[in-house]
PDB file of C-alpha atoms in Angstrom:
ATOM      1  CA  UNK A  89      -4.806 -38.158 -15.968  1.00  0.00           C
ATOM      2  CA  UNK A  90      -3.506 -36.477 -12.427  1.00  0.00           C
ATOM      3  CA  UNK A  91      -5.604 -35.699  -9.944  1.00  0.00           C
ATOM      4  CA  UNK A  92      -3.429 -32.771  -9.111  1.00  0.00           C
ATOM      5  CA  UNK A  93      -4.907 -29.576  -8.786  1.00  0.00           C
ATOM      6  CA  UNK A  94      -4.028 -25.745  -8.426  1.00  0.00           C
ATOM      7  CA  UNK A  95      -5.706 -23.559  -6.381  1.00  0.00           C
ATOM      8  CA  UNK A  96      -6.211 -20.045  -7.988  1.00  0.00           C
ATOM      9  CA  UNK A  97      -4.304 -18.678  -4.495  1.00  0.00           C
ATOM     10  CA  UNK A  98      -1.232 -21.021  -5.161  1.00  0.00           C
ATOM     11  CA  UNK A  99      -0.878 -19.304  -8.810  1.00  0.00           C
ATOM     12  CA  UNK A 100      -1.415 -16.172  -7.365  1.00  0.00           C
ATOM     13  CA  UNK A 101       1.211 -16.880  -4.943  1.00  0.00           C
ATOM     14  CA  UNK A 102       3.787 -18.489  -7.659  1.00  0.00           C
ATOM     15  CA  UNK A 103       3.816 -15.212  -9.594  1.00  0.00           C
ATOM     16  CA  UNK A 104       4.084 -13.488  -7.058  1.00  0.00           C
ATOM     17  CA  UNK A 105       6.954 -15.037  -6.140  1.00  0.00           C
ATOM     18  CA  UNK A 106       8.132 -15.280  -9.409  1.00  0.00           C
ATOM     19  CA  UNK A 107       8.086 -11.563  -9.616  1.00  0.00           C
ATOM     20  CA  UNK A 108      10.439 -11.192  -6.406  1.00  0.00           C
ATOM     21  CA  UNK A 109      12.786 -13.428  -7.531  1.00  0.00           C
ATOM     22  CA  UNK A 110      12.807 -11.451 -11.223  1.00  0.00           C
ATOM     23  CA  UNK A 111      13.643  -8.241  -8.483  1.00  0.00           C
ATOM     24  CA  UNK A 112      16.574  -9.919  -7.223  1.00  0.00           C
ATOM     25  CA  UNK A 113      17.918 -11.163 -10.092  1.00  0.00           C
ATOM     26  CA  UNK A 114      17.619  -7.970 -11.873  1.00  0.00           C
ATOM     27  CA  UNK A 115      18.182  -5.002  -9.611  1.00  0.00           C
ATOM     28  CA  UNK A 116      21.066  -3.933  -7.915  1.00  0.00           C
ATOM     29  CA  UNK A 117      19.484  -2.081  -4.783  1.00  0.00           C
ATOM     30  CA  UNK A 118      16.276  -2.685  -4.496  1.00  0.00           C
ATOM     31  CA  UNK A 119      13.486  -1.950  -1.264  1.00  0.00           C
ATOM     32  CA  UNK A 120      10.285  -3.478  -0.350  1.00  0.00           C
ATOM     33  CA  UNK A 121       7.871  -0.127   0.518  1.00  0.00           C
ATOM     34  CA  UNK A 122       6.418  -0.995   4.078  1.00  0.00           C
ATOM     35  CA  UNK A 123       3.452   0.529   5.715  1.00  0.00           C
ATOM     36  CA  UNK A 124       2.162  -1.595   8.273  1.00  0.00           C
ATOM     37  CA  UNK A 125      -1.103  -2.378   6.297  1.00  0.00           C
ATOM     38  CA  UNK A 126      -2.518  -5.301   4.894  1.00  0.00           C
ATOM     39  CA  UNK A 127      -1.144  -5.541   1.394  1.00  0.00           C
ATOM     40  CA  UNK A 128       2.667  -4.817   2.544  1.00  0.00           C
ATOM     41  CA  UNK A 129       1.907  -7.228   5.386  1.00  0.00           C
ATOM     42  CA  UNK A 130       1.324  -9.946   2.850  1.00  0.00           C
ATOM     43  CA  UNK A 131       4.186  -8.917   0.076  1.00  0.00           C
ATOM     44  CA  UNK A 132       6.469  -9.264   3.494  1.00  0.00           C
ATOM     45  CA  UNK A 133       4.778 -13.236   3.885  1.00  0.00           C
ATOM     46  CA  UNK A 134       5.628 -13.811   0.158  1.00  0.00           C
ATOM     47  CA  UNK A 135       9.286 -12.439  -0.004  1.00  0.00           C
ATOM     48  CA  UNK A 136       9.220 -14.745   3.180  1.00  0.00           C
ATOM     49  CA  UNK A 137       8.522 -17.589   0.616  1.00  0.00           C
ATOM     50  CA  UNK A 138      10.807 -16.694  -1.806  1.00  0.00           C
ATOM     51  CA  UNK A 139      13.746 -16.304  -0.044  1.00  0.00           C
ATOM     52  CA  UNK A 140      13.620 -17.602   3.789  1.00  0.00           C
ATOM     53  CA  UNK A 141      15.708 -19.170   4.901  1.00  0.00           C
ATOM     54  CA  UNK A 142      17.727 -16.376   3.740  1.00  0.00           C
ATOM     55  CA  UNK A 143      17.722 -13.198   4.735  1.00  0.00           C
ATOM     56  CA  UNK A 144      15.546 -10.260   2.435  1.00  0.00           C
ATOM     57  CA  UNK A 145      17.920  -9.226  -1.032  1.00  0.00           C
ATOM     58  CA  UNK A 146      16.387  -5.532   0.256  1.00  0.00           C
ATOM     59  CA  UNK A 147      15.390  -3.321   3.083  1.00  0.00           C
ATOM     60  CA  UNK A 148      11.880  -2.777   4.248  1.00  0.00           C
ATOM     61  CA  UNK A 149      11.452   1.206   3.631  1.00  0.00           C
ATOM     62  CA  UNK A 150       9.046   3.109   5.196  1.00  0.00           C
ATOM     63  CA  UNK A 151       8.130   6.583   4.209  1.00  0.00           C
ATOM     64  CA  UNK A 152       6.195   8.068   7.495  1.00  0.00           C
ATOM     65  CA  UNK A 153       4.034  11.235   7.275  1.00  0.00           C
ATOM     66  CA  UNK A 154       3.734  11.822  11.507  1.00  0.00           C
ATOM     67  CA  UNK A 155      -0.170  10.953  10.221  1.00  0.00           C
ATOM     68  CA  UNK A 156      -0.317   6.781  11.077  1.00  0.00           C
ATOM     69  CA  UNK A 157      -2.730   4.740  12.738  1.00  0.00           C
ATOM     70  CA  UNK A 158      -0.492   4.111  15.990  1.00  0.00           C
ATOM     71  CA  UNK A 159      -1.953  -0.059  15.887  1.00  0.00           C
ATOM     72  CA  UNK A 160      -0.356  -0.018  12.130  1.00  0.00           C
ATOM     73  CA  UNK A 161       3.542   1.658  14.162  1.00  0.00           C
ATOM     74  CA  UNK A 162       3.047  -0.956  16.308  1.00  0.00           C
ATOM     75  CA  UNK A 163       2.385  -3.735  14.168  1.00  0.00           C
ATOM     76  CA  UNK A 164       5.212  -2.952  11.659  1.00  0.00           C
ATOM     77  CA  UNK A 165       7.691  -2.445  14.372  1.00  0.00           C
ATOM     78  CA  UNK A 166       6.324  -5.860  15.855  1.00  0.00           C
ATOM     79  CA  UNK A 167       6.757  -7.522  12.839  1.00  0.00           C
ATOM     80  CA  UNK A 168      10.102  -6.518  11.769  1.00  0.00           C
ATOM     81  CA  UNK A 169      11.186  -7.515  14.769  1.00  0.00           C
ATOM     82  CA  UNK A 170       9.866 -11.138  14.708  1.00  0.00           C
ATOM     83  CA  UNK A 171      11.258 -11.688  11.108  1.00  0.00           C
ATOM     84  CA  UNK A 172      14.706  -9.729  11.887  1.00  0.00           C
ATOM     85  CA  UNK A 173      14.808  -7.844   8.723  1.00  0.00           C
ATOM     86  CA  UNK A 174      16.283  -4.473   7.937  1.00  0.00           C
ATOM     87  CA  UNK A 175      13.847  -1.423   9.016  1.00  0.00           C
ATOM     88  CA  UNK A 176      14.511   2.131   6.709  1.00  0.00           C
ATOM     89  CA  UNK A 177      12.075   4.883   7.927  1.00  0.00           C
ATOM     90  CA  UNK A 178      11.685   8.387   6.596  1.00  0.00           C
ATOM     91  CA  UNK A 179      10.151  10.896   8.026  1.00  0.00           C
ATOM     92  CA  UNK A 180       7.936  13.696   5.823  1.00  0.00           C
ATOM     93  CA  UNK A 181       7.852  16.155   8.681  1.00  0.00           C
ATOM     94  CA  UNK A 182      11.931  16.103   8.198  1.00  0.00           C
ATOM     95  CA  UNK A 183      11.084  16.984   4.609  1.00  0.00           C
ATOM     96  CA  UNK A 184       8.995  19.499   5.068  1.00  0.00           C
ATOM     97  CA  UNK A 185      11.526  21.220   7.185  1.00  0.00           C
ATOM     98  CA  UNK A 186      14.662  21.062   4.805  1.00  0.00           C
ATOM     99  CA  UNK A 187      12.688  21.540   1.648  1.00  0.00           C
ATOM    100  CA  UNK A 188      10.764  24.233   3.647  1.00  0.00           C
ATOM    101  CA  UNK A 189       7.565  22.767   1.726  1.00  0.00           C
ATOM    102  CA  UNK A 190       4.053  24.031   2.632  1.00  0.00           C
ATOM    103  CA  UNK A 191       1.877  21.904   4.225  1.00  0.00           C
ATOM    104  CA  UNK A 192      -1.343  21.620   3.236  1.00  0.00           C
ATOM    105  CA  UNK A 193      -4.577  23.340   4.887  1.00  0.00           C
ATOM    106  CA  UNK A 194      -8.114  22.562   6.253  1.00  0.00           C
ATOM    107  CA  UNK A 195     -10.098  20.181   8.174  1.00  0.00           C
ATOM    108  CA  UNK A 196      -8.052  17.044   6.900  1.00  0.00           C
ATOM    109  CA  UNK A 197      -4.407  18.743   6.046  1.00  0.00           C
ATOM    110  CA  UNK A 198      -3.031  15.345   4.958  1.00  0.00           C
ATOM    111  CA  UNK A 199       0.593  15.107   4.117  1.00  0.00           C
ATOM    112  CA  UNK A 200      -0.236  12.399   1.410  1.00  0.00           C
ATOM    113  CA  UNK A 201       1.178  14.626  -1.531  1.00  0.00           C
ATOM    114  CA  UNK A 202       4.474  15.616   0.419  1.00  0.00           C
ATOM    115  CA  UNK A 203       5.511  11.869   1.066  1.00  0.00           C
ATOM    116  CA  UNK A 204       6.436  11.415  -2.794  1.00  0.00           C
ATOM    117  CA  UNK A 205       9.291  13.954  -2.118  1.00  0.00           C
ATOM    118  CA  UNK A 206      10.155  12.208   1.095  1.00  0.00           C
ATOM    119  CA  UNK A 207       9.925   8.930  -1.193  1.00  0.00           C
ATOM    120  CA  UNK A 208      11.979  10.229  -4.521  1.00  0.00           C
ATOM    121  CA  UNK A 209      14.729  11.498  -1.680  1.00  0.00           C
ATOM    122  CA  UNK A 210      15.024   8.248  -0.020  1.00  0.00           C
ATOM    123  CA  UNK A 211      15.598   6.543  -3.547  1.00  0.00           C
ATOM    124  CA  UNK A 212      18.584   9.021  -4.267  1.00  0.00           C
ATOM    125  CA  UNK A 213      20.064   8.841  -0.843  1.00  0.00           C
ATOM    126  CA  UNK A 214      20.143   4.933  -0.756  1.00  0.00           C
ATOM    127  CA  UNK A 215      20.420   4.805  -4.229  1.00  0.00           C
ATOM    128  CA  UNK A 216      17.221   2.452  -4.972  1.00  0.00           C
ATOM    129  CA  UNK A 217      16.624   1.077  -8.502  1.00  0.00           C
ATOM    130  CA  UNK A 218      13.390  -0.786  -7.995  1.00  0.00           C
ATOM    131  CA  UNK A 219      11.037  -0.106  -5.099  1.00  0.00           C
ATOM    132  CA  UNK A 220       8.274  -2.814  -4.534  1.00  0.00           C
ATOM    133  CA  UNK A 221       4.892  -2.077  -3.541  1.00  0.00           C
ATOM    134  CA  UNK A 222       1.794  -3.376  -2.618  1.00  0.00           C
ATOM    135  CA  UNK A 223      -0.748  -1.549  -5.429  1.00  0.00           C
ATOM    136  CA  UNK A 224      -2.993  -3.699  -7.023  1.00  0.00           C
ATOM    137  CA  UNK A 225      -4.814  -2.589 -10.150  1.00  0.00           C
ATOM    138  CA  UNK A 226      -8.929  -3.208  -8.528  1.00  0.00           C
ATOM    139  CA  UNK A 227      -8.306  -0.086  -6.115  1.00  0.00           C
ATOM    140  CA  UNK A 228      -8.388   2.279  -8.902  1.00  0.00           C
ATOM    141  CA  UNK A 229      -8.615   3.251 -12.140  1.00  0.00           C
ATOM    142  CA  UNK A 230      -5.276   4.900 -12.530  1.00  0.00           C
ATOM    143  CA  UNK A 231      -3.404   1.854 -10.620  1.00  0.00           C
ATOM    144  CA  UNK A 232      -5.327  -0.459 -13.640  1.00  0.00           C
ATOM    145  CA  UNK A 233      -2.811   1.275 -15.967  1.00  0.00           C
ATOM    146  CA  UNK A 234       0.561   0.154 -14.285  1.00  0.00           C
ATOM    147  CA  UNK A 235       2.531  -2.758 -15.347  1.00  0.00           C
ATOM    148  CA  UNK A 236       4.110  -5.139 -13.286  1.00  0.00           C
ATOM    149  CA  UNK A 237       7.318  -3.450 -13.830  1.00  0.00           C
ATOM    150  CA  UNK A 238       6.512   0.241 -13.893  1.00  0.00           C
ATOM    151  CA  UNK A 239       9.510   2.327 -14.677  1.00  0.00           C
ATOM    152  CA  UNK A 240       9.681   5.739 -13.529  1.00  0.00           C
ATOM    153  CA  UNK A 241      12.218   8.754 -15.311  1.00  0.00           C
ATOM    154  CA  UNK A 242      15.377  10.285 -13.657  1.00  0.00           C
ATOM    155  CA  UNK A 243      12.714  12.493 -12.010  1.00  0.00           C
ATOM    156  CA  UNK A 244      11.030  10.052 -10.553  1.00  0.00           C
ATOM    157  CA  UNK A 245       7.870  10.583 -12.807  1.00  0.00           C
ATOM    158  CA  UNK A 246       5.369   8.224 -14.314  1.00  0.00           C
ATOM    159  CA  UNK A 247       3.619   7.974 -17.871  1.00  0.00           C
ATOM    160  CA  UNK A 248       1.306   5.436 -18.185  1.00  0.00           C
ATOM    161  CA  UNK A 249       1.608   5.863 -22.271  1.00  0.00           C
ATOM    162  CA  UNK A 250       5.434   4.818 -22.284  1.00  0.00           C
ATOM    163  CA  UNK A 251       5.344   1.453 -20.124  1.00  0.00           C
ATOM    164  CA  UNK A 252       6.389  -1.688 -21.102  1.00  0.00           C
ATOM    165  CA  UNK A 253       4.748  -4.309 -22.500  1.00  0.00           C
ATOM    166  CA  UNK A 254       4.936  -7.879 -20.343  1.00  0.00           C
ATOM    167  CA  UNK A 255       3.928 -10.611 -22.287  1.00  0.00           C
ATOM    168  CA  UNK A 256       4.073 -14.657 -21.296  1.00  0.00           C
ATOM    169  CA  UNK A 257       5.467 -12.982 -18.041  1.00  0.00           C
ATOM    170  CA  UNK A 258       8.708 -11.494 -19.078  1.00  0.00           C
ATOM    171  CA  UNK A 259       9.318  -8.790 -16.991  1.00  0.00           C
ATOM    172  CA  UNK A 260      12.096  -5.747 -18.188  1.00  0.00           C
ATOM    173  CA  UNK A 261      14.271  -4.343 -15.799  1.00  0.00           C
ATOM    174  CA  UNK A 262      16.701  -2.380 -18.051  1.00  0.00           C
ATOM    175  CA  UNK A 263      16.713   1.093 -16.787  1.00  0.00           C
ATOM    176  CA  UNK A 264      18.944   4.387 -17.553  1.00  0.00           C
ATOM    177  CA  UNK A 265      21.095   5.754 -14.744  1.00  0.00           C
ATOM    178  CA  UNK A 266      18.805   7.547 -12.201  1.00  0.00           C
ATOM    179  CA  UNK A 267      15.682   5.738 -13.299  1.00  0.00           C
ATOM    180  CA  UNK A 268      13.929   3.301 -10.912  1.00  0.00           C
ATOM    181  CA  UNK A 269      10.922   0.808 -11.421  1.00  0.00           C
ATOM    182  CA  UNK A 270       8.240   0.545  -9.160  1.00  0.00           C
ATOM    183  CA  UNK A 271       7.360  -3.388  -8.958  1.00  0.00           C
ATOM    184  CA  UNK A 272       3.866  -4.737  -7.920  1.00  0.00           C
ATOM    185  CA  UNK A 273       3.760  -8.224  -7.171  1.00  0.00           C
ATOM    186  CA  UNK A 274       0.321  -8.394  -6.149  1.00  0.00           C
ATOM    187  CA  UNK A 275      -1.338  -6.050  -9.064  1.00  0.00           C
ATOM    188  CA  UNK A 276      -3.432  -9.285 -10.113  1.00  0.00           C
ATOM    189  CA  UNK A 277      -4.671  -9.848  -6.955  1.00  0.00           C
ATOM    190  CA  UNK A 278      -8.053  -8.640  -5.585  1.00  0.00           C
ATOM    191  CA  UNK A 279      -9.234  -7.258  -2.147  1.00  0.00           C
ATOM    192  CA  UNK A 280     -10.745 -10.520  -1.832  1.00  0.00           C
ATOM    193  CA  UNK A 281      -7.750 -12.591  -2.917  1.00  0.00           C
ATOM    194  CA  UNK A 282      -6.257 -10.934  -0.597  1.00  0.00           C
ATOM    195  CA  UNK A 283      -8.149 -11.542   2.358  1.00  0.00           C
ATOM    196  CA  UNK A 284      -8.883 -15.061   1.045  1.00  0.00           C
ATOM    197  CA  UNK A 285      -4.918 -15.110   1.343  1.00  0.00           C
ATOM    198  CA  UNK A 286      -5.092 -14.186   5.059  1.00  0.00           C
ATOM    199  CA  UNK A 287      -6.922 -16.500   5.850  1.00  0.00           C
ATOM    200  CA  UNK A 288      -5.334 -19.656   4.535  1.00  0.00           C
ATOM    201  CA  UNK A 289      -1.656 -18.590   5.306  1.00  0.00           C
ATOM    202  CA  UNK A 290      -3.105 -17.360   8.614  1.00  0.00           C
ATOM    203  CA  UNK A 291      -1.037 -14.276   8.736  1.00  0.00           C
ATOM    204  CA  UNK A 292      -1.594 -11.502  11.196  1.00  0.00           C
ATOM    205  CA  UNK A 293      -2.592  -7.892  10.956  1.00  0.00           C
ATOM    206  CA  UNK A 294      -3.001  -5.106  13.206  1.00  0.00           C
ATOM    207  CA  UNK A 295      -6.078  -4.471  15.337  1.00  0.00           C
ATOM    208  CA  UNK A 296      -7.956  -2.024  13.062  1.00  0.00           C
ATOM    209  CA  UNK A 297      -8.971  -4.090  10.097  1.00  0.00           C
ATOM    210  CA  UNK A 298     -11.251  -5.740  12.543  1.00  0.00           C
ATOM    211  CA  UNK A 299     -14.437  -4.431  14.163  1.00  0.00           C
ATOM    212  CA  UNK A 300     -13.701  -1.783  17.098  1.00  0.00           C
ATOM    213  CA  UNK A 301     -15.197   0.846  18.990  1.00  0.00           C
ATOM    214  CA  UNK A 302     -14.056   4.728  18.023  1.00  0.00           C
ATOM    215  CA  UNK A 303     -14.854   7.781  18.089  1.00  0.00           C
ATOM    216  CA  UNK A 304     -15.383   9.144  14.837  1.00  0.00           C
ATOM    217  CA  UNK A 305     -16.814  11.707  13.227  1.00  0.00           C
ATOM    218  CA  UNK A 306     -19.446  11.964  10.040  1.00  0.00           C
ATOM    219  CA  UNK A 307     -18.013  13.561   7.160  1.00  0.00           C
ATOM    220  CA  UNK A 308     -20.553  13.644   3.997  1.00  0.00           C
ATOM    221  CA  UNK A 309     -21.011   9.978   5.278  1.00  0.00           C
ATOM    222  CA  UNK A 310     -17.617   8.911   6.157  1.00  0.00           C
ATOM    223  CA  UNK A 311     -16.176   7.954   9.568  1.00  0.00           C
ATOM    224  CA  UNK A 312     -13.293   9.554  10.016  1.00  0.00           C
ATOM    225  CA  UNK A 313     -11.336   8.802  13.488  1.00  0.00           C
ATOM    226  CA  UNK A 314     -11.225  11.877  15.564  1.00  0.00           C
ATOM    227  CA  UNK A 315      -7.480  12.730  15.895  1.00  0.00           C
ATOM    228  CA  UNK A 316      -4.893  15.617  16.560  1.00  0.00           C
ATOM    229  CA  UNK A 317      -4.512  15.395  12.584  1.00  0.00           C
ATOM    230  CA  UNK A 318      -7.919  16.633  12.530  1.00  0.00           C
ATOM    231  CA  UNK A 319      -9.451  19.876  12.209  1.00  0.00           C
ATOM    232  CA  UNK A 320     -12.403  19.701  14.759  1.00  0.00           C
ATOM    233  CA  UNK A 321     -15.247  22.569  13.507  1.00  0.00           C
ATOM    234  CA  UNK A 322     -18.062  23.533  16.307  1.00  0.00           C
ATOM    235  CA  UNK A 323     -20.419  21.677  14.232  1.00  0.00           C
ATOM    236  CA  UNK A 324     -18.496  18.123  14.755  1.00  0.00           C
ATOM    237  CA  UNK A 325     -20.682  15.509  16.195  1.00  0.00           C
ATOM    238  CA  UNK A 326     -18.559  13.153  18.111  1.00  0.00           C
ATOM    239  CA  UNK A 327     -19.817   9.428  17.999  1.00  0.00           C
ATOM    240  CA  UNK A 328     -18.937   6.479  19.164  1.00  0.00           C
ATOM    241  CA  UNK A 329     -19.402   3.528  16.493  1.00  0.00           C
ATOM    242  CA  UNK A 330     -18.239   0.161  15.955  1.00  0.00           C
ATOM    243  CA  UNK A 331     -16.255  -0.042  13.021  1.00  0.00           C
ATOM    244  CA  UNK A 332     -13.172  -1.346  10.911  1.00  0.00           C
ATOM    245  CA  UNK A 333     -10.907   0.135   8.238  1.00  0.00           C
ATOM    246  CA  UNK A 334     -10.475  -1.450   4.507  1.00  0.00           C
ATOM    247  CA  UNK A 335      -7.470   0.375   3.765  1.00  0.00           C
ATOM    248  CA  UNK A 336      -5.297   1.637   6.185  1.00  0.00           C
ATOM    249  CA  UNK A 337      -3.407   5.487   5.468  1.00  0.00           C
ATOM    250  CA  UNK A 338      -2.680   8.542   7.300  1.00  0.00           C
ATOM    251  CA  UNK A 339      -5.583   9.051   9.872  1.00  0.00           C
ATOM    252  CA  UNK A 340      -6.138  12.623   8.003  1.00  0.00           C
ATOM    253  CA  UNK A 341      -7.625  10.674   4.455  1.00  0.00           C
ATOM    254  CA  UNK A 342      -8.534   7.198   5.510  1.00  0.00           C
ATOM    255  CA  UNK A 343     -12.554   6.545   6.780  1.00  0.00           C
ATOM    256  CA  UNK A 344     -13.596   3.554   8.380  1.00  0.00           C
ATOM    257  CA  UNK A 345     -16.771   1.928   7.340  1.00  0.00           C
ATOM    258  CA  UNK A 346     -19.060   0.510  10.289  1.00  0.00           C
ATOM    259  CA  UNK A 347     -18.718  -3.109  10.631  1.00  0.00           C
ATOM    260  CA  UNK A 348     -19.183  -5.800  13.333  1.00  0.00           C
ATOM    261  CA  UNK A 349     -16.929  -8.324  11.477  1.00  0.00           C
ATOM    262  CA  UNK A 350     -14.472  -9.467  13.810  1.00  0.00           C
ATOM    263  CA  UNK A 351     -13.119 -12.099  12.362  1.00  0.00           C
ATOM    264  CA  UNK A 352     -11.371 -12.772   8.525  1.00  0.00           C
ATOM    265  CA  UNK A 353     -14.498 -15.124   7.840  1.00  0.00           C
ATOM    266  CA  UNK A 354     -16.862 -12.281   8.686  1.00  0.00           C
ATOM    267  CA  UNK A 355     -14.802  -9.702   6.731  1.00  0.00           C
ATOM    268  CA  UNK A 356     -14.543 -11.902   3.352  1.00  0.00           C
ATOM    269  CA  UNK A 357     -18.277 -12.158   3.715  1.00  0.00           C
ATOM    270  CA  UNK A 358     -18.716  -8.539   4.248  1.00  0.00           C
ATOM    271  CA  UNK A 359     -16.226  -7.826   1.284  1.00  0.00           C
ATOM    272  CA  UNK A 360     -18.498 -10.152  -1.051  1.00  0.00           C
ATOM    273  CA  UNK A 361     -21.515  -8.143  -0.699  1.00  0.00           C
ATOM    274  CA  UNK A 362     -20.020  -4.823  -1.330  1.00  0.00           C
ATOM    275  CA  UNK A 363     -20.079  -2.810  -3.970  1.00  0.00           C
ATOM    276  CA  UNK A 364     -17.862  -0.165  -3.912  1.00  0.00           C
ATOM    277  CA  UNK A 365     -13.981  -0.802  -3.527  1.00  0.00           C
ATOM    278  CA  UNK A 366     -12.344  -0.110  -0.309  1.00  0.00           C
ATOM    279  CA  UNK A 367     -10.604   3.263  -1.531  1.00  0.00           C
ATOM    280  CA  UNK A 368     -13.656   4.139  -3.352  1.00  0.00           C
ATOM    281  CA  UNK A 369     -15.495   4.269  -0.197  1.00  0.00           C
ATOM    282  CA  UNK A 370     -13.139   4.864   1.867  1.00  0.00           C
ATOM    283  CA  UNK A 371     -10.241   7.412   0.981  1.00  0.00           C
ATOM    284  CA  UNK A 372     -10.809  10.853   1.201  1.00  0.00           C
ATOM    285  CA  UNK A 373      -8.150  11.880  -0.955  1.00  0.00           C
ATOM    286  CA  UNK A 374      -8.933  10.188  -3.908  1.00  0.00           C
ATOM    287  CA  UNK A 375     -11.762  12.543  -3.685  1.00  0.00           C
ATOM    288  CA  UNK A 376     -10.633  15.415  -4.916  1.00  0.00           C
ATOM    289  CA  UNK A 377     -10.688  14.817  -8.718  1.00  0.00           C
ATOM    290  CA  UNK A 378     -11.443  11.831 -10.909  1.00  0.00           C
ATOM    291  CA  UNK A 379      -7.681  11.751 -11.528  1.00  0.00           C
ATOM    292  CA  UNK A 380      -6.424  12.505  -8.289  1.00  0.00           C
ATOM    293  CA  UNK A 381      -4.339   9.570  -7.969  1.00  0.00           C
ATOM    294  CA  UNK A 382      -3.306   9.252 -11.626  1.00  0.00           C
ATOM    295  CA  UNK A 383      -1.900  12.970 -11.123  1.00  0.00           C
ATOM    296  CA  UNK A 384       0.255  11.704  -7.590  1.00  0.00           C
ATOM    297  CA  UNK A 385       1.439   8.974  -9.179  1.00  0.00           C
ATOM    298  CA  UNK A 386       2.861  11.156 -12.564  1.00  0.00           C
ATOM    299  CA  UNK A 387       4.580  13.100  -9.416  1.00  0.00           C
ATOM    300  CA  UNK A 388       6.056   9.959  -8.169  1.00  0.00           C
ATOM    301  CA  UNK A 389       3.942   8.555  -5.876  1.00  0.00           C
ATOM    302  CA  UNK A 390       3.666   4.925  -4.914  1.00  0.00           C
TER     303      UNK A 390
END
């Protein structure tokens, strides 16, 4: 009998690569959705894997609301760089002009809604047919509903009642003209399999995930950075706390949680003994509704 043993990372890691390797074979134009954050930091290490030394079958896109962490700018640009891949950015504020769309009000006007017409834009002008992302189904409930391969319509829309079914992993990339599949290589993984991930491939991420001094404010017991995105009231108390993000979005919807983990030992550990996932405790606009997300994502969003 062999000795010969899989880790549970190494099949995560063969699917996933599995999965990119389905994209290329299947799609004509496809793009690899690129924020800067942790989860599109590692899909960029896998498609690494699966095709180095080659060059990427696909652009890194990057749909930019004018509302980003500056360490996550820096870190993507830094990256890109280093690997020598092709860099697509959008800009939503360039939306909101030429669709003359209304931008949202209050004390955290995030532009989080207006970057799916930014996004369904960018898929016409470059013509995409599959756009991979970096969703994995523990963040929330509505993400638990996608498939691998989640087609959306000619309008860019979602419905989680007409997917596909993917059994013994056979993904289906037949689409209509205009339709486009949104592909999630890492939808099995975990926060922690993610981290876990980091840590044995070593890979690097930008400053905030670990623990840092900010200035935040308290919102109904979030820290929220204070920023120019911001809408500062008279009755803001600025304070100064060591913290770290979990997730990393536009400064106007992401809080950070307080944290002296400075290291991805320290974080896993902190990650094991907490109970509530990192959007549940830490995005602001998943807030709004219990379907908030489900209800972007119908829309188009990632």
């Amino acid at each position: 009998m062999s000795n010969y043993h899989i880790d549970y990372l190494d099949e995560l890691e063969s699917e996933a690569i599995h999965i990119f390797r389905e994209v290329a074979g299947q799609f004509e134009k496809p793009a690899l959705l690129f924020s800067g954050g942790k989860d599109s930091i590692t899909l960029v290490h896998l498609a690494m894997k699966a095709f180095r030394p080659g060059k990427f079958p696909f652009p890194l896109v990057h749909i930019d609301t004018g509302h980003n962490f500056p360490e996550a700018l820096a870190f993507r640009d830094k990256l890109v760089e280093e690997i020598g891949e092709r860099l697509i950015v959008r800009q939503v504020g360039d939306t909101i002009k030429a669709r003359q769309l209304t931008e949202q009000k209050g004390k955290f006007a995030s532009r989080n809604q207006l970057q799916t017409y930014t996004l369904l834009d960018t898929i016409e002008e470059f013509e995409l047919d599959a756009c991979i992302g970096g969703a994995r189904r523990d963040e929330e409930k509505a993400r638990a509903k996608e498939r691998i391969f989640s087609v959306r319509d000619e309008f860019g829309q979602w419905d989680p009642k007409q997917q596909r079914p993917e059994l013994w992993n056979i993904y289906n990339g037949k689409i209509h003209k205009g339709e486009n599949v949104r592909v999630f290589p890492i939808s099995n993984w975990t926060e922690l399999d993610i981290w876990n991930y980091i840590r044995r491939e070593e890979i690097a991420l930008p400053s905030i995930y670990f623990s840092h001094e900010r200035e935040v404010i308290d919102y109904k017991g979030q820290f929220v950075a204070v920023s120019d995105f911001i809408r500062m009231d008279d009755t803001d108390v600025i304070l100064r706390k060591k913290v770290r993000y979990r997730t990393v979005g536009d400064m106007t919807c992401t809080a950070a949680v307080e944290s002296t983990a400075s290291t991805v030992e320290e974080i896993i550990h902190e990650i094991t003994s907490a109970k509530i996932s990192e959007r549940g405790e830490t995005r602001i606009d998943d807030k709004f509704s219990e379907a908030a997300m489900e209800d972007r994502k119908k829309n188009g969003y990632f």
